[in-house]
PDB file of C-alpha atoms in Angstrom:
ATOM      1  CA  MET A  30      -4.312  10.322  -6.072  1.00 84.00           C
ATOM      2  CA  HIS A  31      -3.978   9.050  -2.519  1.00 87.00           C
ATOM      3  CA  ASP A  32      -6.281   6.109  -3.223  1.00 93.00           C
ATOM      4  CA  GLN A  33      -8.926   5.040  -5.756  1.00 94.00           C
ATOM      5  CA  PHE A  34     -11.516   7.676  -4.808  1.00 92.00           C
ATOM      6  CA  ALA A  35     -10.880  10.287  -7.506  1.00 91.00           C
ATOM      7  CA  LEU A  36     -11.788   7.919 -10.330  1.00 94.00           C
ATOM      8  CA  TYR A  37     -13.639   5.046  -8.695  1.00 93.00           C
ATOM      9  CA  GLY A  38     -15.830   6.877  -6.181  1.00 91.00           C
ATOM     10  CA  TYR A  39     -14.593   4.885  -3.188  1.00 93.00           C
ATOM     11  CA  ASN A  40     -11.273   4.508  -1.389  1.00 94.00           C
ATOM     12  CA  TYR A  41     -10.912   0.716  -1.538  1.00 95.00           C
ATOM     13  CA  LYS A  42     -12.982  -2.435  -1.809  1.00 95.00           C
ATOM     14  CA  ILE A  43     -11.843  -5.529   0.052  1.00 95.00           C
ATOM     15  CA  THR A  44     -12.878  -8.970   1.146  1.00 95.00           C
ATOM     16  CA  ALA A  45     -11.858  -9.120   4.801  1.00 93.00           C
ATOM     17  CA  LEU A  46     -10.235 -12.107   6.473  1.00 92.00           C
ATOM     18  CA  ASP A  47     -13.649 -13.101   7.888  1.00 92.00           C
ATOM     19  CA  GLY A  48     -15.233 -13.003   4.413  1.00 94.00           C
ATOM     20  CA  GLU A  49     -17.033  -9.668   4.807  1.00 94.00           C
ATOM     21  CA  GLU A  50     -17.124  -7.403   1.741  1.00 95.00           C
ATOM     22  CA  VAL A  51     -16.173  -3.850   2.753  1.00 94.00           C
ATOM     23  CA  THR A  52     -16.244  -0.647   0.680  1.00 94.00           C
ATOM     24  CA  TYR A  53     -14.454   2.319   2.227  1.00 93.00           C
ATOM     25  CA  CYS A  54     -15.850   5.859   1.776  1.00 91.00           C
ATOM     26  CA  PRO A  55     -18.221   5.297  -1.163  1.00 92.00           C
ATOM     27  CA  VAL A  56     -19.791   8.355  -2.805  1.00 89.00           C
ATOM     28  CA  PRO A  57     -23.387   8.505  -1.492  1.00 86.00           C
ATOM     29  CA  VAL A  58     -26.131   7.879  -4.043  1.00 81.00           C
ATOM     30  CA  TRP A  59     -27.430  11.444  -3.722  1.00 79.00           C
ATOM     31  CA  ARG A  60     -24.017  12.873  -4.697  1.00 78.00           C
ATOM     32  CA  ARG A  61     -23.301  10.679  -7.695  1.00 76.00           C
ATOM     33  CA  LYS A  62     -24.866  13.069 -10.219  1.00 77.00           C
ATOM     34  CA  ARG A  63     -22.542  15.802  -9.004  1.00 82.00           C
ATOM     35  CA  TYR A  64     -19.512  13.552  -8.682  1.00 82.00           C
ATOM     36  CA  ASN A  65     -18.868  12.072 -12.097  1.00 87.00           C
ATOM     37  CA  PRO A  66     -15.217  11.550 -13.138  1.00 92.00           C
ATOM     38  CA  ASP A  67     -16.291  11.302 -16.772  1.00 92.00           C
ATOM     39  CA  ASP A  68     -17.217  14.993 -16.736  1.00 91.00           C
ATOM     40  CA  LEU A  69     -13.550  15.828 -16.157  1.00 91.00           C
ATOM     41  CA  LEU A  70     -12.133  13.085 -18.341  1.00 95.00           C
ATOM     42  CA  ASN A  71     -14.246  14.164 -21.305  1.00 95.00           C
ATOM     43  CA  ASN A  72     -13.468  17.870 -20.865  1.00 94.00           C
ATOM     44  CA  LYS A  73     -10.912  18.541 -23.590  1.00 91.00           C
ATOM     45  CA  SER A  74     -10.079  21.999 -22.217  1.00 89.00           C
ATOM     46  CA  ALA A  75      -9.102  20.607 -18.791  1.00 88.00           C
ATOM     47  CA  ASN A  76      -5.320  20.266 -18.758  1.00 87.00           C
ATOM     48  CA  VAL A  77      -5.084  17.559 -16.081  1.00 88.00           C
ATOM     49  CA  ILE A  78      -2.500  14.914 -15.270  1.00 92.00           C
ATOM     50  CA  PHE A  79      -3.311  12.228 -12.699  1.00 94.00           C
ATOM     51  CA  THR A  80      -0.342  11.446 -10.454  1.00 95.00           C
ATOM     52  CA  PRO A  81      -0.848   8.271  -8.415  1.00 96.00           C
ATOM     53  CA  PRO A  82       2.055   7.436  -6.077  1.00 96.00           C
ATOM     54  CA  SER A  83       2.271   3.797  -7.167  1.00 97.00           C
ATOM     55  CA  ASP A  84       2.314   1.931 -10.467  1.00 97.00           C
ATOM     56  CA  TRP A  85      -0.457  -0.257  -9.039  1.00 97.00           C
ATOM     57  CA  LEU A  86      -2.771   2.740  -8.692  1.00 97.00           C
ATOM     58  CA  SER A  87      -1.642   4.133 -12.056  1.00 97.00           C
ATOM     59  CA  ASP A  88      -2.746   0.881 -13.710  1.00 97.00           C
ATOM     60  CA  LEU A  89      -6.165   1.195 -12.032  1.00 97.00           C
ATOM     61  CA  ALA A  90      -6.420   4.846 -13.088  1.00 97.00           C
ATOM     62  CA  GLU A  91      -5.672   4.012 -16.711  1.00 97.00           C
ATOM     63  CA  LYS A  92      -8.543   1.517 -16.755  1.00 97.00           C
ATOM     64  CA  ILE A  93     -10.895   4.443 -16.096  1.00 96.00           C
ATOM     65  CA  THR A  94      -9.163   7.249 -18.006  1.00 97.00           C
ATOM     66  CA  LYS A  95      -8.691   5.093 -21.143  1.00 97.00           C
ATOM     67  CA  GLY A  96      -6.236   7.611 -22.554  1.00 96.00           C
ATOM     68  CA  ARG A  97      -8.516  10.630 -22.109  1.00 96.00           C
ATOM     69  CA  LYS A  98      -6.123  12.191 -19.574  1.00 95.00           C
ATOM     70  CA  PRO A  99      -2.486  11.287 -18.890  1.00 94.00           C
ATOM     71  CA  VAL A 100      -1.526   9.241 -15.842  1.00 96.00           C
ATOM     72  CA  LYS A 101       2.027   9.438 -14.447  1.00 96.00           C
ATOM     73  CA  THR A 102       3.317   7.768 -11.303  1.00 96.00           C
ATOM     74  CA  VAL A 103       4.959  10.094  -8.786  1.00 96.00           C
ATOM     75  CA  ASN A 104       6.185   8.183  -5.759  1.00 96.00           C
ATOM     76  CA  ASN A 105       5.618   9.593  -2.286  1.00 94.00           C
ATOM     77  CA  GLY A 106       8.586  11.173  -0.563  1.00 95.00           C
ATOM     78  CA  ILE A 107       9.337  11.309   3.153  1.00 94.00           C
ATOM     79  CA  PRO A 108      11.497  13.687   5.247  1.00 94.00           C
ATOM     80  CA  LEU A 109      14.755  11.784   5.561  1.00 96.00           C
ATOM     81  CA  ASP A 110      16.225  14.414   7.846  1.00 95.00           C
ATOM     82  CA  ALA A 111      13.440  13.696  10.367  1.00 96.00           C
ATOM     83  CA  MET A 112      13.001   9.934  10.033  1.00 97.00           C
ATOM     84  CA  VAL A 113      16.381   8.567  11.066  1.00 97.00           C
ATOM     85  CA  THR A 114      18.028   5.370  12.239  1.00 98.00           C
ATOM     86  CA  VAL A 115      18.463   5.234  16.019  1.00 98.00           C
ATOM     87  CA  ASP A 116      20.848   2.874  17.847  1.00 97.00           C
ATOM     88  CA  LYS A 117      18.827  -0.244  18.655  1.00 96.00           C
ATOM     89  CA  ILE A 118      19.722  -0.404  22.340  1.00 97.00           C
ATOM     90  CA  GLU A 119      18.786   3.255  22.769  1.00 98.00           C
ATOM     91  CA  ALA A 120      15.554   2.704  20.810  1.00 98.00           C
ATOM     92  CA  CYS A 121      14.603  -0.383  22.846  1.00 98.00           C
ATOM     93  CA  GLU A 122      15.250   1.490  26.098  1.00 98.00           C
ATOM     94  CA  TYR A 123      12.978   4.297  24.862  1.00 98.00           C
ATOM     95  CA  VAL A 124      10.202   1.851  23.929  1.00 98.00           C
ATOM     96  CA  GLY A 125      10.735  -0.221  27.071  1.00 97.00           C
ATOM     97  CA  ILE A 126      11.493  -3.619  25.535  1.00 98.00           C
ATOM     98  CA  ASP A 127      14.252  -6.230  25.688  1.00 98.00           C
ATOM     99  CA  PRO A 128      16.997  -5.373  23.134  1.00 97.00           C
ATOM    100  CA  ASP A 129      18.125  -9.010  23.029  1.00 97.00           C
ATOM    101  CA  LYS A 130      14.823 -10.397  21.790  1.00 98.00           C
ATOM    102  CA  PHE A 131      13.722 -10.589  18.175  1.00 98.00           C
ATOM    103  CA  THR A 132      11.205  -7.777  17.689  1.00 98.00           C
ATOM    104  CA  LEU A 133       8.346  -7.486  15.221  1.00 98.00           C
ATOM    105  CA  LEU A 134       6.580  -4.120  14.914  1.00 98.00           C
ATOM    106  CA  PHE A 135       3.122  -3.576  13.426  1.00 96.00           C
ATOM    107  CA  LEU A 136       0.293  -1.052  13.499  1.00 94.00           C
ATOM    108  CA  ALA A 137      -3.255  -1.552  14.767  1.00 89.00           C
ATOM    109  CA  GLY A 138      -6.249   0.744  14.401  1.00 78.00           C
ATOM    110  CA  THR A 139     -10.007   1.020  14.340  1.00 72.00           C
ATOM    111  CA  GLY A 140     -10.918   3.079  11.253  1.00 73.00           C
ATOM    112  CA  ALA A 141      -9.583   0.762   8.534  1.00 83.00           C
ATOM    113  CA  TRP A 142      -9.139  -2.154  10.899  1.00 84.00           C
ATOM    114  CA  LYS A 143     -10.254  -4.922   8.544  1.00 90.00           C
ATOM    115  CA  ARG A 144      -8.364  -3.533   5.556  1.00 93.00           C
ATOM    116  CA  LYS A 145      -5.218  -3.156   7.632  1.00 93.00           C
ATOM    117  CA  ASN A 146      -5.682  -6.859   8.482  1.00 94.00           C
ATOM    118  CA  VAL A 147      -4.217  -6.829  12.001  1.00 93.00           C
ATOM    119  CA  ASP A 148      -5.962 -10.124  12.790  1.00 92.00           C
ATOM    120  CA  ALA A 149      -3.658 -11.856  10.306  1.00 96.00           C
ATOM    121  CA  VAL A 150      -0.586 -10.942  12.393  1.00 96.00           C
ATOM    122  CA  ILE A 151      -2.289 -11.957  15.642  1.00 95.00           C
ATOM    123  CA  GLY A 152      -3.360 -15.227  14.059  1.00 96.00           C
ATOM    124  CA  ALA A 153       0.112 -15.873  12.674  1.00 98.00           C
ATOM    125  CA  LEU A 154       1.723 -15.303  16.065  1.00 98.00           C
ATOM    126  CA  ASN A 155      -0.725 -17.785  17.580  1.00 97.00           C
ATOM    127  CA  LEU A 156       0.587 -20.392  15.121  1.00 98.00           C
ATOM    128  CA  VAL A 157       4.185 -19.967  16.360  1.00 98.00           C
ATOM    129  CA  PRO A 158       3.827 -19.867  20.166  1.00 98.00           C
ATOM    130  CA  GLU A 159       7.269 -21.415  20.590  1.00 98.00           C
ATOM    131  CA  LEU A 160       9.114 -18.311  19.325  1.00 98.00           C
ATOM    132  CA  ASP A 161      10.698 -16.354  22.176  1.00 98.00           C
ATOM    133  CA  MET A 162      10.120 -12.932  20.639  1.00 98.00           C
ATOM    134  CA  GLN A 163       8.229  -9.699  21.216  1.00 98.00           C
ATOM    135  CA  ALA A 164       5.680  -7.950  19.001  1.00 98.00           C
ATOM    136  CA  VAL A 165       5.322  -4.213  19.519  1.00 97.00           C
ATOM    137  CA  VAL A 166       1.894  -2.882  18.549  1.00 96.00           C
ATOM    138  CA  ILE A 167       1.265   0.813  17.854  1.00 95.00           C
ATOM    139  CA  GLY A 168      -2.291   2.126  17.783  1.00 91.00           C
ATOM    140  CA  SER A 169      -5.694   1.136  19.084  1.00 86.00           C
ATOM    141  CA  THR A 170      -6.155  -2.542  19.925  1.00 83.00           C
ATOM    142  CA  ALA A 171      -9.809  -2.226  20.981  1.00 81.00           C
ATOM    143  CA  LYS A 172     -10.874  -4.783  18.353  1.00 82.00           C
ATOM    144  CA  THR A 173      -7.805  -6.990  18.635  1.00 85.00           C
ATOM    145  CA  ASP A 174      -7.128 -10.211  20.526  1.00 86.00           C
ATOM    146  CA  ARG A 175      -4.566  -9.067  23.105  1.00 89.00           C
ATOM    147  CA  SER A 176      -4.101 -12.351  24.963  1.00 92.00           C
ATOM    148  CA  ASP A 177      -0.658 -13.254  23.562  1.00 95.00           C
ATOM    149  CA  PRO A 178       1.879 -12.339  26.298  1.00 96.00           C
ATOM    150  CA  ARG A 179       4.464 -11.491  23.623  1.00 97.00           C
ATOM    151  CA  LEU A 180       2.415  -8.465  22.519  1.00 97.00           C
ATOM    152  CA  VAL A 181       3.731  -5.112  23.747  1.00 96.00           C
ATOM    153  CA  LEU A 182       0.831  -2.664  23.427  1.00 95.00           C
ATOM    154  CA  LYS A 183       1.909   0.950  23.074  1.00 94.00           C
ATOM    155  CA  GLY A 184      -1.154   2.870  21.897  1.00 91.00           C
ATOM    156  CA  SER A 185      -0.814   6.016  19.807  1.00 92.00           C
ATOM    157  CA  VAL A 186       2.681   7.228  18.883  1.00 95.00           C
ATOM    158  CA  THR A 187       3.141  10.603  17.184  1.00 93.00           C
ATOM    159  CA  GLY A 188       6.059  12.749  16.057  1.00 95.00           C
ATOM    160  CA  THR A 189       9.013  11.774  13.905  1.00 96.00           C
ATOM    161  CA  GLU A 190      11.415  11.577  16.850  1.00 97.00           C
ATOM    162  CA  ALA A 191       9.280   9.010  18.673  1.00 97.00           C
ATOM    163  CA  LEU A 192       8.440   7.118  15.487  1.00 97.00           C
ATOM    164  CA  SER A 193      12.116   6.880  14.544  1.00 98.00           C
ATOM    165  CA  ARG A 194      12.754   5.126  17.852  1.00 98.00           C
ATOM    166  CA  TYR A 195       9.844   2.748  17.444  1.00 98.00           C
ATOM    167  CA  TYR A 196      10.869   1.711  13.944  1.00 98.00           C
ATOM    168  CA  SER A 197      14.504   1.420  15.031  1.00 98.00           C
ATOM    169  CA  CYS A 198      13.679  -0.839  17.980  1.00 98.00           C
ATOM    170  CA  ALA A 199      12.301  -3.484  15.620  1.00 98.00           C
ATOM    171  CA  ASP A 200      14.144  -6.115  13.651  1.00 98.00           C
ATOM    172  CA  VAL A 201      11.261  -6.220  11.165  1.00 98.00           C
ATOM    173  CA  PHE A 202       8.228  -4.035  10.478  1.00 98.00           C
ATOM    174  CA  CYS A 203       5.146  -5.962   9.309  1.00 98.00           C
ATOM    175  CA  ILE A 204       2.406  -4.465   7.122  1.00 97.00           C
ATOM    176  CA  PRO A 205      -0.328  -7.062   6.462  1.00 97.00           C
ATOM    177  CA  SER A 206      -2.837  -4.811   4.624  1.00 96.00           C
ATOM    178  CA  LEU A 207      -5.277  -6.572   2.319  1.00 96.00           C
ATOM    179  CA  ILE A 208      -4.867  -3.614  -0.027  1.00 95.00           C
ATOM    180  CA  ASP A 209      -2.807  -0.441   0.232  1.00 95.00           C
ATOM    181  CA  ASN A 210      -1.484   2.145  -2.172  1.00 94.00           C
ATOM    182  CA  LEU A 211       2.058   3.240  -1.319  1.00 95.00           C
ATOM    183  CA  PRO A 212       1.943   3.386   2.498  1.00 95.00           C
ATOM    184  CA  ASN A 213       4.383   5.817   4.099  1.00 95.00           C
ATOM    185  CA  THR A 214       4.871   3.430   7.011  1.00 96.00           C
ATOM    186  CA  VAL A 215       6.988   1.206   4.768  1.00 98.00           C
ATOM    187  CA  LEU A 216       9.163   4.144   3.734  1.00 98.00           C
ATOM    188  CA  GLU A 217       9.468   5.323   7.334  1.00 98.00           C
ATOM    189  CA  ALA A 218      10.641   1.865   8.396  1.00 98.00           C
ATOM    190  CA  PHE A 219      13.241   1.848   5.620  1.00 98.00           C
ATOM    191  CA  ALA A 220      14.455   5.295   6.662  1.00 98.00           C
ATOM    192  CA  CYS A 221      15.133   3.820  10.101  1.00 98.00           C
ATOM    193  CA  SER A 222      17.006   0.858   8.543  1.00 98.00           C
ATOM    194  CA  THR A 223      14.215  -1.581   9.374  1.00 98.00           C
ATOM    195  CA  PRO A 224      13.324  -4.129   6.688  1.00 98.00           C
ATOM    196  CA  VAL A 225       9.667  -4.885   5.983  1.00 98.00           C
ATOM    197  CA  LEU A 226       7.563  -8.016   5.902  1.00 98.00           C
ATOM    198  CA  GLY A 227       4.781  -6.842   3.604  1.00 98.00           C
ATOM    199  CA  SER A 228       1.666  -8.060   1.853  1.00 97.00           C
ATOM    200  CA  ARG A 229       1.948  -9.052  -1.788  1.00 97.00           C
ATOM    201  CA  ASN A 230      -0.810  -6.621  -2.775  1.00 95.00           C
ATOM    202  CA  GLY A 231      -1.333  -3.055  -3.998  1.00 96.00           C
ATOM    203  CA  GLY A 232       1.754  -0.877  -4.166  1.00 97.00           C
ATOM    204  CA  VAL A 233       3.638  -2.597  -1.339  1.00 98.00           C
ATOM    205  CA  PRO A 234       5.670  -4.886  -3.676  1.00 98.00           C
ATOM    206  CA  GLU A 235       7.001  -1.761  -5.416  1.00 97.00           C
ATOM    207  CA  MET A 236       8.830  -0.922  -2.187  1.00 98.00           C
ATOM    208  CA  VAL A 237       9.361  -4.294  -0.533  1.00 98.00           C
ATOM    209  CA  ILE A 238      11.787  -6.021  -2.859  1.00 97.00           C
ATOM    210  CA  GLU A 239      12.086  -9.678  -1.921  1.00 96.00           C
ATOM    211  CA  GLY A 240      15.517 -10.406  -0.486  1.00 94.00           C
ATOM    212  CA  LYS A 241      16.674  -6.789  -0.872  1.00 97.00           C
ATOM    213  CA  THR A 242      14.502  -4.590   1.353  1.00 98.00           C
ATOM    214  CA  GLY A 243      12.256  -7.250   2.862  1.00 98.00           C
ATOM    215  CA  TRP A 244       9.938 -10.181   2.257  1.00 98.00           C
ATOM    216  CA  LEU A 245       6.416 -10.624   0.850  1.00 98.00           C
ATOM    217  CA  PHE A 246       3.458 -12.829   1.758  1.00 98.00           C
ATOM    218  CA  ASP A 247      -0.166 -13.415   0.797  1.00 98.00           C
ATOM    219  CA  PRO A 248      -2.171 -11.351   3.333  1.00 97.00           C
ATOM    220  CA  THR A 249      -5.072 -13.830   3.158  1.00 97.00           C
ATOM    221  CA  ASN A 250      -2.801 -16.740   4.118  1.00 98.00           C
ATOM    222  CA  VAL A 251      -2.173 -16.631   7.867  1.00 98.00           C
ATOM    223  CA  GLN A 252      -0.096 -19.808   7.770  1.00 98.00           C
ATOM    224  CA  GLU A 253       2.268 -18.311   5.179  1.00 98.00           C
ATOM    225  CA  LEU A 254       2.718 -15.241   7.372  1.00 98.00           C
ATOM    226  CA  ALA A 255       3.444 -17.447  10.379  1.00 98.00           C
ATOM    227  CA  ASP A 256       6.027 -19.378   8.345  1.00 98.00           C
ATOM    228  CA  LYS A 257       7.679 -16.099   7.270  1.00 98.00           C
ATOM    229  CA  ILE A 258       7.850 -14.834  10.863  1.00 98.00           C
ATOM    230  CA  LYS A 259       9.408 -18.129  11.961  1.00 98.00           C
ATOM    231  CA  TYR A 260      11.894 -17.982   9.073  1.00 98.00           C
ATOM    232  CA  LEU A 261      12.986 -14.463   9.993  1.00 98.00           C
ATOM    233  CA  TYR A 262      13.277 -15.410  13.656  1.00 98.00           C
ATOM    234  CA  GLU A 263      15.559 -18.299  12.675  1.00 98.00           C
ATOM    235  CA  HIS A 264      17.585 -16.242  10.157  1.00 98.00           C
ATOM    236  CA  GLN A 265      18.343 -13.055  12.043  1.00 98.00           C
ATOM    237  CA  ASP A 266      21.718 -12.718  10.307  1.00 98.00           C
ATOM    238  CA  GLU A 267      19.848 -12.361   7.005  1.00 98.00           C
ATOM    239  CA  VAL A 268      17.547  -9.769   8.573  1.00 98.00           C
ATOM    240  CA  ALA A 269      20.561  -7.765   9.765  1.00 98.00           C
ATOM    241  CA  GLU A 270      22.155  -7.870   6.305  1.00 98.00           C
ATOM    242  CA  ILE A 271      19.006  -6.707   4.538  1.00 98.00           C
ATOM    243  CA  SER A 272      18.580  -3.861   7.018  1.00 98.00           C
ATOM    244  CA  LYS A 273      21.744  -2.322   5.529  1.00 98.00           C
ATOM    245  CA  ASN A 274      19.964  -1.875   2.178  1.00 98.00           C
ATOM    246  CA  CYS A 275      16.899  -0.080   3.462  1.00 98.00           C
ATOM    247  CA  ARG A 276      17.925   3.527   4.047  1.00 98.00           C
ATOM    248  CA  PRO A 277      20.006   3.800   0.839  1.00 97.00           C
ATOM    249  CA  PHE A 278      17.022   2.398  -1.092  1.00 97.00           C
ATOM    250  CA  VAL A 279      14.535   4.915   0.310  1.00 97.00           C
ATOM    251  CA  THR A 280      17.033   7.775  -0.074  1.00 96.00           C
ATOM    252  CA  GLU A 281      17.523   7.042  -3.761  1.00 95.00           C
ATOM    253  CA  ARG A 282      13.862   6.590  -4.701  1.00 95.00           C
ATOM    254  CA  PHE A 283      11.588   8.059  -2.049  1.00 96.00           C
ATOM    255  CA  GLY A 284      13.177  11.158  -0.586  1.00 94.00           C
ATOM    256  CA  GLU A 285      11.242  14.429  -0.596  1.00 94.00           C
ATOM    257  CA  ASP A 286      13.752  15.891  -3.028  1.00 94.00           C
ATOM    258  CA  VAL A 287      13.052  13.113  -5.542  1.00 95.00           C
ATOM    259  CA  MET A 288       9.285  13.591  -5.214  1.00 96.00           C
ATOM    260  CA  THR A 289       9.605  17.377  -5.592  1.00 95.00           C
ATOM    261  CA  ALA A 290      11.723  17.060  -8.736  1.00 95.00           C
ATOM    262  CA  ASN A 291       9.162  14.701 -10.285  1.00 94.00           C
ATOM    263  CA  TYR A 292       6.264  17.061  -9.542  1.00 94.00           C
ATOM    264  CA  GLU A 293       8.195  20.055 -10.907  1.00 95.00           C
ATOM    265  CA  LYS A 294       8.739  18.173 -14.156  1.00 92.00           C
ATOM    266  CA  ILE A 295       5.003  17.531 -14.480  1.00 90.00           C
ATOM    267  CA  TYR A 296       4.056  21.129 -13.609  1.00 89.00           C
ATOM    268  CA  ASN A 297       6.415  22.331 -16.326  1.00 88.00           C
ATOM    269  CA  GLU A 298       4.788  19.972 -18.826  1.00 83.00           C
ATOM    270  CA  ILE A 299       1.350  21.356 -17.940  1.00 79.00           C
ATOM    271  CA  LYS A 300       2.645  24.933 -18.290  1.00 76.00           C
ATOM    272  CA  VAL A 301       4.094  24.244 -21.715  1.00 73.00           C
ATOM    273  CA  ASN A 302       0.891  22.577 -22.920  1.00 68.00           C
ATOM    274  CA  ARG A 303      -1.504  25.317 -21.760  1.00 65.00           C
TER     275      ARG A 303
END
């Protein structure tokens, strides 16, 4: 289960920062008779195990399955041989930014723009104009206020080699999503030894451990995010210390080998129970 769709019939439902209610990818009315999760859940001959990547999504799945089919969390894994820590000066030279300035990295986009909550970061930066820092933005900023001179707009970035340099150039990676499952961007940042300032929602708190791999905030509270950014700017020694925890943490829990072993265990259980 990548998101809620398999059992809920939509990817996510959110209330955006501007108050708009948004449902992502709902099953159209005309398809609902053909797409009914209960048909599978009530089929006693269907040997199925749901494997959400986060405990958050597992809890949501269990509310629908109600014990009719098993639900077991299998965390995502990322290629740790491809996503690597790059020397910061080298990474900053590659990205084209000042290596001596505090750097915040975040992602923009158009498809899930409101859910990804980019406006919260822009708004938070506007509340701390006195901070002499830089904020690197990857992705489309077509719907974003780009007036802050501290924003470094980089557009689309693809490939693990380039991404490793972008994550490594940052002191902190920020993910302000209003809701998210177990986003790989957090794991990729950790693999590059970059701690994460993440929203206290969805599966993000299962990866961002306060004071160990990063810091959490309420994604609907722009002032709290601004205060966190200011705190990190003023406590860069703490940021540097926490960065040392990130790659060992992701290696232990979120490597591809760990994910593969967990799936193999489940496949074997299904085989035995056939």
